[in-house]
Short mmCIF file of C-alpha atoms in Angstrom, two decimals:
data_model
loop_
_atom_site.label_atom_id
_atom_site.label_comp_id
_atom_site.label_asym_id
_atom_site.label_seq_id
_atom_site.Cartn_x
_atom_site.Cartn_y
_atom_site.Cartn_z
CA GLY S 1 116.86 16.89 35.92
CA ALA S 2 119.39 15.53 38.51
CA VAL S 3 118.14 14.66 42.20
CA VAL S 4 119.78 14.36 44.90
CA SER S 5 117.93 12.74 47.96
CA GLN S 6 119.02 13.72 51.76
CA HIS S 7 117.45 11.95 55.27
CA PRO S 8 116.47 12.53 57.32
CA SER S 9 115.27 15.99 56.80
CA TRP S 10 114.76 16.78 60.82
CA VAL S 11 116.52 15.24 63.59
CA ILE S 12 116.08 16.02 67.19
CA CYS S 13 118.13 13.67 69.71
CA LYS S 14 120.02 14.10 73.02
CA SER S 15 123.62 14.98 73.76
CA GLY S 16 125.69 12.39 73.22
CA THR S 17 124.02 10.19 70.27
CA SER S 18 125.42 9.52 67.28
CA VAL S 19 123.33 10.78 63.91
CA LYS S 20 123.71 9.34 60.53
CA ILE S 21 122.48 11.64 57.33
CA GLU S 22 122.29 10.03 54.24
CA CYS S 23 122.83 11.58 50.72
CA ARG S 24 121.67 9.97 47.44
CA SER S 25 121.91 10.61 43.59
CA LEU S 26 118.84 9.19 42.32
CA ASP S 27 119.34 9.31 38.61
CA PHE S 28 122.92 9.79 37.91
CA GLN S 29 126.20 8.68 39.25
CA ALA S 30 127.88 11.20 41.93
CA THR S 31 131.54 10.82 41.61
CA THR S 32 132.06 13.44 43.85
CA MET S 33 130.05 14.76 47.19
CA PHE S 34 130.28 17.38 49.44
CA TRP S 35 128.98 18.23 52.90
CA TYR S 36 128.33 21.47 53.89
CA ARG S 37 127.10 23.45 56.97
CA GLN S 38 124.93 26.48 57.39
CA PHE S 39 124.30 28.45 60.27
CA PRO S 40 121.28 30.90 60.19
CA LYS S 41 121.16 33.68 57.95
CA GLN S 42 125.01 32.50 56.66
CA SER S 43 126.45 31.22 53.50
CA LEU S 44 127.45 27.40 53.26
CA MET S 45 130.45 26.13 55.11
CA LEU S 46 132.22 23.18 52.86
CA MET S 47 132.94 20.43 55.71
CA ALA S 48 134.54 17.93 53.57
CA THR S 49 134.86 16.64 49.79
CA SER S 50 134.38 12.85 48.97
CA ASN S 51 135.02 10.79 46.12
CA GLU S 52 133.66 7.43 45.79
CA GLY S 53 135.87 4.73 46.80
CA SER S 54 138.94 7.03 48.51
CA LYS S 55 139.07 8.93 52.00
CA ALA S 56 137.15 12.36 52.43
CA THR S 57 139.10 15.34 52.38
CA TYR S 58 138.07 17.67 55.23
CA GLU S 59 138.24 21.39 55.25
CA GLN S 60 140.93 23.19 57.88
CA GLY S 61 139.16 23.09 61.21
CA VAL S 62 136.68 20.32 60.75
CA GLU S 63 136.79 17.25 63.09
CA LYS S 64 137.27 14.37 60.75
CA ASP S 65 136.57 11.93 63.61
CA LYS S 66 133.70 14.02 64.73
CA PHE S 67 132.19 13.90 61.18
CA LEU S 68 132.63 10.89 59.71
CA ILE S 69 131.83 10.66 56.09
CA ASN S 70 131.78 7.46 53.84
CA HIS S 71 131.02 7.53 50.16
CA ALA S 72 130.72 3.99 49.32
CA SER S 73 128.97 3.96 46.34
CA LEU S 74 128.56 6.36 43.34
CA THR S 75 125.06 7.05 44.66
CA LEU S 76 125.33 7.04 48.40
CA SER S 77 127.30 8.94 50.84
CA THR S 78 126.64 9.24 54.67
CA LEU S 79 127.69 11.76 57.22
CA THR S 80 127.89 10.64 60.75
CA VAL S 81 127.78 12.96 63.45
CA THR S 82 129.74 11.19 66.67
CA SER S 83 128.60 11.90 70.08
CA ALA S 84 126.81 15.17 69.13
CA HIS S 85 126.50 17.93 71.28
CA PRO S 86 124.54 21.36 71.33
CA GLU S 87 127.06 23.04 69.40
CA ASP S 88 126.83 20.62 66.54
CA SER S 89 123.03 21.58 65.96
CA SER S 90 123.01 22.91 62.58
CA PHE S 91 121.57 22.60 58.98
CA TYR S 92 123.55 20.20 57.00
CA ILE S 93 123.24 20.41 53.42
CA CYS S 94 125.03 17.54 50.82
CA SER S 95 125.76 17.97 47.11
CA ALA S 96 126.61 15.88 44.41
CA ARG S 97 128.30 15.88 41.07
CA GLY S 98 128.32 13.76 38.32
CA GLU S 99 128.85 13.46 34.72
CA GLY S 100 132.66 12.49 35.43
CA GLY S 101 133.05 14.67 37.92
CA TYR S 102 134.21 17.72 35.44
CA SER S 103 134.50 20.68 37.11
CA ASN S 104 132.28 22.75 34.92
CA GLN S 105 129.06 20.61 36.17
CA PRO S 106 126.82 22.22 38.47
CA GLN S 107 126.53 20.30 41.96
CA HIS S 108 123.05 19.64 42.63
CA PHE S 109 122.05 19.76 46.30
CA GLY S 110 119.73 17.80 49.10
CA ASP S 111 117.07 19.80 50.58
CA GLY S 112 119.22 19.49 53.97
CA THR S 113 118.87 18.06 57.45
CA ARG S 114 118.11 20.12 60.54
CA LEU S 115 119.98 18.66 63.40
CA SER S 116 119.35 19.86 66.85
CA ILE S 117 121.00 18.30 69.87
CA LEU S 118 119.27 18.77 73.01
CA ALA U 1 142.90 34.13 47.04
CA GLN U 2 139.57 33.33 45.43
CA SER U 3 136.55 34.86 46.73
CA VAL U 4 133.10 36.30 45.96
CA ALA U 5 131.34 38.87 46.82
CA GLN U 6 127.40 39.67 47.20
CA PRO U 7 127.76 43.53 48.35
CA GLU U 8 124.02 42.98 49.25
CA ASP U 9 122.06 41.67 52.28
CA GLN U 10 119.07 42.37 51.08
CA VAL U 11 117.49 43.22 48.03
CA ASN U 12 113.69 44.70 47.79
CA VAL U 13 111.64 45.05 44.66
CA ALA U 14 108.16 45.75 43.79
CA GLU U 15 106.35 42.80 41.70
CA GLY U 16 106.43 43.41 38.27
CA ASN U 17 109.93 45.41 38.55
CA PRO U 18 113.35 44.28 37.10
CA LEU U 19 115.54 42.77 39.51
CA THR U 20 119.34 42.38 39.97
CA VAL U 21 121.56 40.69 42.43
CA LYS U 22 125.12 41.58 42.34
CA CYS U 23 128.00 39.02 42.50
CA THR U 24 131.81 40.01 42.04
CA TYR U 25 134.62 37.22 42.00
CA SER U 26 137.96 37.14 42.47
CA VAL U 27 140.07 34.26 40.99
CA SER U 28 143.39 33.65 39.71
CA GLY U 29 142.49 32.17 36.14
CA ASN U 30 139.30 32.08 34.15
CA PRO U 31 136.14 31.34 36.34
CA TYR U 32 133.41 28.85 36.41
CA LEU U 33 130.27 30.96 37.82
CA PHE U 34 127.10 29.68 39.07
CA TRP U 35 123.98 30.98 40.98
CA TYR U 36 121.73 28.90 43.08
CA VAL U 37 118.71 29.92 45.02
CA GLN U 38 117.79 28.44 48.35
CA TYR U 39 114.40 28.43 49.63
CA PRO U 40 113.47 28.31 53.56
CA ASN U 41 114.47 25.07 55.11
CA ARG U 42 115.69 23.58 51.67
CA GLY U 43 118.83 23.21 50.01
CA LEU U 44 120.20 25.05 46.98
CA GLN U 45 118.62 24.90 43.57
CA PHE U 46 120.69 25.31 40.43
CA LEU U 47 119.42 28.40 38.44
CA LEU U 48 122.37 29.02 35.86
CA LYS U 49 125.99 28.84 35.17
CA TYR U 50 128.66 30.35 33.07
CA ILE U 51 131.29 28.49 31.48
CA THR U 52 132.60 30.12 28.18
CA GLY U 53 130.83 31.74 25.31
CA ASP U 54 128.12 34.34 25.27
CA ASN U 55 128.14 36.83 28.16
CA LEU U 56 124.69 36.48 28.61
CA VAL U 57 123.76 33.23 30.18
CA LYS U 58 119.72 31.99 30.66
CA GLY U 59 118.55 30.08 33.42
CA SER U 60 115.72 28.71 35.02
CA TYR U 61 112.33 30.73 36.08
CA GLY U 62 113.04 33.59 33.48
CA PHE U 63 116.62 34.51 35.39
CA GLU U 64 119.71 35.26 33.49
CA ALA U 65 123.18 36.59 34.24
CA GLU U 66 125.46 38.72 32.73
CA PHE U 67 129.44 37.76 32.79
CA ASN U 68 131.86 41.07 32.70
CA LYS U 69 135.43 39.77 32.84
CA SER U 70 136.66 43.66 32.92
CA GLN U 71 134.63 44.42 35.99
CA THR U 72 135.01 40.50 37.31
CA SER U 73 131.08 40.52 37.84
CA PHE U 74 128.34 38.17 37.06
CA HIS U 75 125.09 39.80 38.31
CA LEU U 76 121.83 37.54 38.45
CA LYS U 77 118.89 39.92 36.62
CA LYS U 78 115.26 39.13 35.70
CA PRO U 79 112.82 41.24 33.70
CA SER U 80 109.79 41.11 35.96
CA ALA U 81 110.21 39.80 39.71
CA LEU U 82 107.36 37.33 40.96
CA VAL U 83 106.67 37.43 44.81
CA SER U 84 107.54 33.68 44.57
CA ASP U 85 111.00 34.68 43.12
CA SER U 86 111.65 35.81 47.34
CA ALA U 87 114.31 33.60 48.54
CA LEU U 88 118.03 33.57 49.35
CA TYR U 89 120.30 33.89 46.36
CA PHE U 90 123.95 32.18 46.25
CA CYS U 91 126.44 33.26 43.60
CA ALA U 92 129.60 30.78 43.72
CA VAL U 93 132.68 30.55 41.39
CA ARG U 94 135.09 27.73 40.84
CA ASP U 95 138.59 28.00 39.62
CA ARG U 96 139.11 26.34 36.58
CA GLY U 97 142.53 26.39 36.81
CA GLY U 98 143.02 25.75 40.47
CA ALA U 99 143.99 22.87 42.08
CA THR U 100 141.11 22.49 44.06
CA ASN U 101 137.28 21.68 42.57
CA LYS U 102 135.27 23.03 44.96
CA LEU U 103 132.83 25.73 45.14
CA ILE U 104 133.32 28.91 46.74
CA PHE U 105 130.13 30.37 47.82
CA GLY U 106 129.41 34.28 48.30
CA THR U 107 127.26 35.34 51.69
CA GLY U 108 124.14 35.33 49.93
CA THR U 109 121.67 37.87 49.14
CA LEU U 110 117.95 37.89 50.17
CA LEU U 111 115.81 38.96 47.92
CA ALA U 112 112.26 40.13 48.65
CA VAL U 113 109.69 40.77 45.98
CA GLN U 114 106.60 42.83 47.42
CA PRO U 115 102.96 42.27 46.13
#
């Protein structure tokens, strides 16, 4: 089946640090990738949608200068949390959809990254 | 506005008993419907989807879901629950006729299967 690898799985860093999270589709080409944020005991909040080779589309209320997304290839997207602060601490999950990006195909999810800012 | 509702925060069931996790949706057109499962500190795993055709959809790990257009529901079911089924379950919808291609998730239902 389709596998999405997300790295790192856990990050602890000091306030003010920038943190990069990688999301890779291992056995398929991901036309579209999605980045979500999940708070404890809550649903997933879509942050942005990225299509390979183009700028990401951010959801309302998400700071694009704070959360930099790059989708440089069909198998890799990165999320960089710039100058992270404790309120950025959360569980970040990426997702990828392949097969031409048709919307009837399921999204495949990475295992998430637990970000803790001290 | 598009939305998905999972009315139960938690469902408790004894091992071996049938389980149902409820989901209702509201979209402007015909929906694409999905169920995902999340284990602690993990991402979501795809269980099944409804696109068109038979209203009863079979998925992974013995789960199935029934699409009911008149009730705008897509309840997840399993005939015999296992302790290992205990996890957080999310229903999601994508409006096939909409301009956006993003998934809309419900708030999740925690399934607890007691031995």
